[in-house]
Short mmCIF file of C-alpha atoms and ligand atoms in Angstrom, two decimals:
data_model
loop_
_atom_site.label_atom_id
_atom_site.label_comp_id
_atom_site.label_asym_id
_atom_site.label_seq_id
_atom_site.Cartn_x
_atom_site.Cartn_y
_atom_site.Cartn_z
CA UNK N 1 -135.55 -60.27 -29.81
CA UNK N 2 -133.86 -61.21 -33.35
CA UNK N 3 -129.92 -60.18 -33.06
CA UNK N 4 -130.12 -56.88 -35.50
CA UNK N 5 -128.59 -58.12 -39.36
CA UNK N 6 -125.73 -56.44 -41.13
CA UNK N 7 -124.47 -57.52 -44.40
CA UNK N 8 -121.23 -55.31 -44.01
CA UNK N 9 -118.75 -55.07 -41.38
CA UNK N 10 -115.66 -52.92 -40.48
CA UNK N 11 -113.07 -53.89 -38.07
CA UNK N 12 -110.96 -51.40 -36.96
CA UNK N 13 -109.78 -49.52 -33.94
CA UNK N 14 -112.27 -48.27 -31.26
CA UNK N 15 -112.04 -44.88 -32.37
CA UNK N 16 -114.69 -46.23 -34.65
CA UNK N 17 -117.61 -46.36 -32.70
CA UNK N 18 -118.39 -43.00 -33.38
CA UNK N 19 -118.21 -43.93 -37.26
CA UNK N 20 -121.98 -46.00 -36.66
CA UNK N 21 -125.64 -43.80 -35.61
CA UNK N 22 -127.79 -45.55 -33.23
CA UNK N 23 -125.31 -48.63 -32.68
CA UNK N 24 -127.20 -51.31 -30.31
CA UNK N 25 -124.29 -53.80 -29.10
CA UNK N 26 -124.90 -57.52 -29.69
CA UNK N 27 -123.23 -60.14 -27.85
CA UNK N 28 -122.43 -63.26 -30.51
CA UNK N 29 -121.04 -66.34 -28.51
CA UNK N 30 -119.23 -68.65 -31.57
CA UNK N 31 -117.96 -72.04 -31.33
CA UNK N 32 -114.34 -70.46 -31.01
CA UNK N 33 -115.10 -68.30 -28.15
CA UNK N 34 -116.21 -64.99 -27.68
CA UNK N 35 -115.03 -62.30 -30.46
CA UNK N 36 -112.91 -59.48 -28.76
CA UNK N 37 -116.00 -57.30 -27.99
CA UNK N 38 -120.05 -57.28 -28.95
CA UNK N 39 -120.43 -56.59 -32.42
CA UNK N 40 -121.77 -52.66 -32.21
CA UNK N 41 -124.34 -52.58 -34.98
CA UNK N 42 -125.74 -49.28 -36.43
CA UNK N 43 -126.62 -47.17 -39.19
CA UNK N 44 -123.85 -45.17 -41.67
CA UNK N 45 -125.77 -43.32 -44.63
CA UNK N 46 -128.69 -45.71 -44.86
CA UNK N 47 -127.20 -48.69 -44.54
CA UNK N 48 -126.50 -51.19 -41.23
CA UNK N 49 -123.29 -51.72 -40.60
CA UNK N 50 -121.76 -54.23 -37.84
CA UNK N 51 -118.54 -52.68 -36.16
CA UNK N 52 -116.24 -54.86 -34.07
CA UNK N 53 -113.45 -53.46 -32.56
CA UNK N 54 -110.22 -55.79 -33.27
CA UNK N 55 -108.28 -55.22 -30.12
CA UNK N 56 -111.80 -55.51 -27.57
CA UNK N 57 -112.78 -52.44 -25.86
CA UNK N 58 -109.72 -50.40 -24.48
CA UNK N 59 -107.42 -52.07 -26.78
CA UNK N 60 -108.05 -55.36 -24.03
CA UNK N 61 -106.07 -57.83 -26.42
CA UNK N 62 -102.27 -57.78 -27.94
CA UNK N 63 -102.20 -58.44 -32.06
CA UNK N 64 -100.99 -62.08 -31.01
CA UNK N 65 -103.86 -62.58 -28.69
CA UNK N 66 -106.76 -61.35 -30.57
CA UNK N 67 -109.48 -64.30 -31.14
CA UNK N 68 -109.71 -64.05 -34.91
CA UNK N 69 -111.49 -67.01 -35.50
CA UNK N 70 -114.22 -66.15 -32.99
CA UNK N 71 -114.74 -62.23 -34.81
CA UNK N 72 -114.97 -63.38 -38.37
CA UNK N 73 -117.62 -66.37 -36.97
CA UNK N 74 -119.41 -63.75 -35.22
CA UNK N 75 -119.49 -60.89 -37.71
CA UNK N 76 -120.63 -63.64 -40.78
CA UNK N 77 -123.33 -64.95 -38.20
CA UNK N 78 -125.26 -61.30 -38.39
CA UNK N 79 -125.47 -61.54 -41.84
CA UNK N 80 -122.43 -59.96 -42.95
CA UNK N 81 -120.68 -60.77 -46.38
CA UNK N 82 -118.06 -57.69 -46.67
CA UNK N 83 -115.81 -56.88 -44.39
CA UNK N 84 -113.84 -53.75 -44.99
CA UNK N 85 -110.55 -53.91 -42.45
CA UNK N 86 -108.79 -50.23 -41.49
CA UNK N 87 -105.21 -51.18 -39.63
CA UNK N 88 -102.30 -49.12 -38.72
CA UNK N 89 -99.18 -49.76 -40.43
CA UNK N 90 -95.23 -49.34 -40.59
CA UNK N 91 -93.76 -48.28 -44.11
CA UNK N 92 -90.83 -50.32 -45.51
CA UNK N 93 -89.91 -48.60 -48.37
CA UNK N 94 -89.61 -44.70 -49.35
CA UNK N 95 -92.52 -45.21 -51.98
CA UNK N 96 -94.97 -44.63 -48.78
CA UNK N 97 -94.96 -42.28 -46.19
CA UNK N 98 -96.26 -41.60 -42.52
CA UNK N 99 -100.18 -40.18 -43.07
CA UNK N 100 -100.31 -42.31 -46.63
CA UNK N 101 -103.25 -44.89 -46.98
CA UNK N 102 -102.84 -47.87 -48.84
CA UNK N 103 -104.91 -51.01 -50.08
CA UNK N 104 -102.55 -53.56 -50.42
CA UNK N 105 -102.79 -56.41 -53.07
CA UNK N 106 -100.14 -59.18 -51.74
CA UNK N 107 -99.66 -60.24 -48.15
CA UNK N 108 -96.71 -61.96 -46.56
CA UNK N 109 -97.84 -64.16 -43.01
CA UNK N 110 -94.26 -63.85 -40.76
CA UNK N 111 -97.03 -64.96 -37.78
CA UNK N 112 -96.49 -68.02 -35.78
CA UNK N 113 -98.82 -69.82 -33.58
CA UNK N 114 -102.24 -68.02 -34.38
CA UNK N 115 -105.27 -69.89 -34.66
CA UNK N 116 -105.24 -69.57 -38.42
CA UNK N 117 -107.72 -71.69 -40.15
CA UNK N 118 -111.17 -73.04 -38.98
CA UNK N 119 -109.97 -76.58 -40.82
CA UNK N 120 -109.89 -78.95 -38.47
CA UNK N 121 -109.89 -82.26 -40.47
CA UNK N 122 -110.25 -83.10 -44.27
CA UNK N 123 -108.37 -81.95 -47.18
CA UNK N 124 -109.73 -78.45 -47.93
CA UNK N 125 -107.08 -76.44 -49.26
CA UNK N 126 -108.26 -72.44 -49.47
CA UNK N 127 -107.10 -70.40 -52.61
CA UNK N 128 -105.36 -67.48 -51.22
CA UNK N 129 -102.91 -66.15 -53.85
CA UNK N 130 -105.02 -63.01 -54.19
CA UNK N 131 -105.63 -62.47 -50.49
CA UNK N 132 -107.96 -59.88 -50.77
CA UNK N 133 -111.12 -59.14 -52.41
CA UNK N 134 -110.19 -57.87 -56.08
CA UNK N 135 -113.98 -55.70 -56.12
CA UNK N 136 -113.98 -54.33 -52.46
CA UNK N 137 -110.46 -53.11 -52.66
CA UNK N 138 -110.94 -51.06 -55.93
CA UNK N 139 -113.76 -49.58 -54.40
CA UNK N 140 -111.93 -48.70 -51.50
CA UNK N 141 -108.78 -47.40 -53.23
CA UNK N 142 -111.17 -45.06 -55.60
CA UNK N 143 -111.39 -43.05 -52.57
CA UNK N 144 -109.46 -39.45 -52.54
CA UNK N 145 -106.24 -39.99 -51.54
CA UNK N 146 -105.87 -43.81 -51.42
CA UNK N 147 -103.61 -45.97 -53.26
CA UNK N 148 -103.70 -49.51 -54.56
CA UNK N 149 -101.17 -51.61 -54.46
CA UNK N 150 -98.31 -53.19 -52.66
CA UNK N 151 -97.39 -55.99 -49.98
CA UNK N 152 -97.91 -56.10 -46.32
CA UNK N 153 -95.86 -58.59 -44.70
CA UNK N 154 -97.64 -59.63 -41.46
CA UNK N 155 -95.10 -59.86 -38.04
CA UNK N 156 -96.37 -62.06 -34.72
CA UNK N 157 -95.60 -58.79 -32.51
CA UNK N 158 -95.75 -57.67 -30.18
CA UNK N 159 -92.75 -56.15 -29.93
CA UNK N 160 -91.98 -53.95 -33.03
CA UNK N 161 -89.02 -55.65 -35.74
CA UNK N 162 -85.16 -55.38 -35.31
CA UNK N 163 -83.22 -52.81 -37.50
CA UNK N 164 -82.30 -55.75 -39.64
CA UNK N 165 -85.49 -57.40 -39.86
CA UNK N 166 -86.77 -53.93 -40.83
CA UNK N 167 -84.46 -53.46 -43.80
CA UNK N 168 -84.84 -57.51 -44.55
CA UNK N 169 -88.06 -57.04 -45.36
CA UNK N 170 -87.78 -53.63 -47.05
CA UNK N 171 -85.07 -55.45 -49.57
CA UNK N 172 -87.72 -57.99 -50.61
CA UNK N 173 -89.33 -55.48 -52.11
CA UNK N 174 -92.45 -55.25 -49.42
CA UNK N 175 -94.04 -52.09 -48.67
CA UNK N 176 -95.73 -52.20 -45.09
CA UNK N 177 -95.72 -54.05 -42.03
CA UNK N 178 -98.65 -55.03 -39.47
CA UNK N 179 -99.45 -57.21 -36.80
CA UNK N 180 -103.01 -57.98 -37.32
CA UNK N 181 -103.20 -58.51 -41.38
CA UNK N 182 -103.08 -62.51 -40.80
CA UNK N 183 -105.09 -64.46 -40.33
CA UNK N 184 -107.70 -62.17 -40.56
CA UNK N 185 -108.35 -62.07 -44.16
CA UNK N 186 -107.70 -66.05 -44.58
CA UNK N 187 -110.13 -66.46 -41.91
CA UNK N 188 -112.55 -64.31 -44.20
CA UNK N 189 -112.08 -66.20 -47.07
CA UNK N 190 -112.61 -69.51 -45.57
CA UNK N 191 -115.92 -67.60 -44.55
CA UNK N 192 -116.51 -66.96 -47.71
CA UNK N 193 -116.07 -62.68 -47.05
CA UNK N 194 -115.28 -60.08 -49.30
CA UNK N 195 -112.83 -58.94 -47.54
CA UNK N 196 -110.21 -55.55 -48.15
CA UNK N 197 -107.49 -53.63 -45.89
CA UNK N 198 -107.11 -50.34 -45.76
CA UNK N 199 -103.96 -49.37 -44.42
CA UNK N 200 -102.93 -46.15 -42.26
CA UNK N 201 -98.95 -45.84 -42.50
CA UNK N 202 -98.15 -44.61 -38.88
CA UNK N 203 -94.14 -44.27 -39.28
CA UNK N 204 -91.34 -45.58 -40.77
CA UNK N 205 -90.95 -49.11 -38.87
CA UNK N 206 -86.96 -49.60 -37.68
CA UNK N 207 -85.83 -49.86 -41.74
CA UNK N 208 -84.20 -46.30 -41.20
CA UNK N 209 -80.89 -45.76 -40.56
CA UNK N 210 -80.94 -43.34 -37.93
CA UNK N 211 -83.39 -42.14 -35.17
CA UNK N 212 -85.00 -44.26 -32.52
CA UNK N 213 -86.81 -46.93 -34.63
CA UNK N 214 -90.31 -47.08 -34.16
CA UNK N 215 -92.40 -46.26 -30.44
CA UNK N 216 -95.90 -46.76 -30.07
CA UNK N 217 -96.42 -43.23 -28.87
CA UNK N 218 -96.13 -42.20 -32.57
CA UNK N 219 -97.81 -45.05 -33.85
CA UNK N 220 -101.15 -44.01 -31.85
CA UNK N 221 -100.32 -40.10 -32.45
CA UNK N 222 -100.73 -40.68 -35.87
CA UNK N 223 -103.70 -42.86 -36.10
CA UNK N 224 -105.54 -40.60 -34.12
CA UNK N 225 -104.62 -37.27 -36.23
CA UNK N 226 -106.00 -39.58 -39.28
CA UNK N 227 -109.21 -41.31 -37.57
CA UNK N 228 -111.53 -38.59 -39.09
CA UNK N 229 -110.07 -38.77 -42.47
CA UNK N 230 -110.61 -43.09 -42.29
CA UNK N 231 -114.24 -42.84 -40.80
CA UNK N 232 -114.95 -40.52 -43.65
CA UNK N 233 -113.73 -42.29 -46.36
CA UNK N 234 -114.98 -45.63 -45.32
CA UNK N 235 -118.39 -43.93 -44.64
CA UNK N 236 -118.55 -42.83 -49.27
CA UNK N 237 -116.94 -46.86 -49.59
CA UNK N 238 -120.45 -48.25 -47.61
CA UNK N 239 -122.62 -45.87 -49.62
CA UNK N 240 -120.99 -47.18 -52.84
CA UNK N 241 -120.28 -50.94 -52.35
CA UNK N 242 -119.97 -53.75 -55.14
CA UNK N 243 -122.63 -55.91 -55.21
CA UNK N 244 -121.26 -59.30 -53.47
CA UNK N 245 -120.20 -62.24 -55.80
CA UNK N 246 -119.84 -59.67 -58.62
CA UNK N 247 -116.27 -59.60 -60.08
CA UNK N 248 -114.84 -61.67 -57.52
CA UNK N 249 -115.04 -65.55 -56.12
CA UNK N 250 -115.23 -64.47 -52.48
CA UNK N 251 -117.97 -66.26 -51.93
CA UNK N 252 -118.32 -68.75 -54.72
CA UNK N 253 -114.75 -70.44 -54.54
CA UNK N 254 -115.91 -73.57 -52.32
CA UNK N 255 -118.95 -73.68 -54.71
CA UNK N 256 -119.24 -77.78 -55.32
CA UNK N 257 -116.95 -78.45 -51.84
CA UNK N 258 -117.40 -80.39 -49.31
CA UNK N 259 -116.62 -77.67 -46.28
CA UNK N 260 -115.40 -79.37 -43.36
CA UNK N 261 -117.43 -76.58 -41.00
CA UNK N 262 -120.42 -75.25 -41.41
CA UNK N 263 -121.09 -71.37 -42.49
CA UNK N 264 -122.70 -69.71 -39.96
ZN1 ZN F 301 -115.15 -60.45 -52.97
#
């Protein structure tokens, strides 16, 4: 039987299986490896949507051990072309605030050692200085409630930043901190994905001067109070998606390249 086609993807935490009707799981072996679970693929309003949970199924792999290359491969060979990308976040600055959600324009990769690129010889140089689809995020951040703008600087992790690293990043000006953010979306674009975060801020990182810094008791507390709010929301973005390759160059960038791997 013919794997079951999806032409748009979210991946996000595994509270989100729930967020796809009739989901038949599909295992998608890539060149990189296996992706951190099957791709769950199912209906949301009418249309199929593949769902891969980042982290594998009971949160299985650590932000620095997750096989990016292998879920973007897999999720692309289904079919897909957007990719819509919840993740939890810290805030940095005061502008945000535990419970906000946020599609951020700029990113900042402080990862090290992550498969990051499925270049593996040639000169291919990706344009990345808008990291994230320009149409799929404004359609994301029309939603109730959601804001655009902003940086998310990107950390190796596990373990959570320093006090000063915290307030290091805060004074450059950047807005929210992840683990996951890179090289997920590069990885997208070299895929030639639409591709947009939407960020859950989950507490205030280590940047404040008092309390304990951030635990990862509230950090799940507070993505699960906010789950149902996501699911909904990204439920009206899939029932009112841009048309792909319209007012952005997702896909169209490597038009007249030579690739040095070939699109699934
Ligand atoms: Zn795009």
């Amino acid at each position: 039987m013919p794997a079951p086609r999806a032409t748009v993807a979210v991946i996000g935490g595994s509270g989100f299986y729930e967020f796809l009707h009739d989901a038949h799981e599909v295992e998608v072996p890539t060149p990189y490896g296996d992706p951190t679970a099957p791709v769950a693929v199912g209906d949301v309003g009418g249309t199929t949507v593949a769902f891969l949970p980042r982290h594998g199924k009971g949160h299985a792999f650590p932000p620095h051990l997750i096989n990016y290359r292998a879920n973007l491969w897999a999720l692309r060979s289904l079919g897909v072309r957007q990719v819509l990308a919840p993740c939890a976040v810290g805030g940095l600055r005061d502008e945000v605030a535990p419970g906000d959600l946020v599609v951020p324009e700029q990113l900042v990769d402080r990862t090290y050692g992550r498969a990051q690129s499925y270049v593996e010889r040639g000169a291919l140089h990706v344009p990345f200085a808008d990291p994230y689809c320009p149409a799929l995020s404004k359609t994301v951040a029309t939603a109730d409630g959601v804001r655009l703008g902003g940086t998310m600087v990107v950390i190796e992790g596990p373990r959570f930043s320093t006090r000063a690293e915290s307030q290091h990043y805060a004074a450059q000006g950047w807005t929210l901190i992840n683990m996951t953010g890179h090289p997920e979306a590069v990885l997208a674009r070299e895929l030639r994905l639409c591709y947009a975060p939407l960020a859950l801020v989950t507490d205030m990182d280590a940047g404040v001067e008092t309390g304990e810094g951030v635990g990862q008791e509230e950090v799940f507390a507070t993505f699960a109070r906010n789950i149902d709010r996501v699911k909904d929301l990204l439920a009206g973005v899939v029932g009112a998606l841009p048309v792909p390759g319209v007012g952005c160059a997702c896909a169209s960038w490597a038009d007249g390249l030579d690739l040095p791997y070939e699109l699934p």
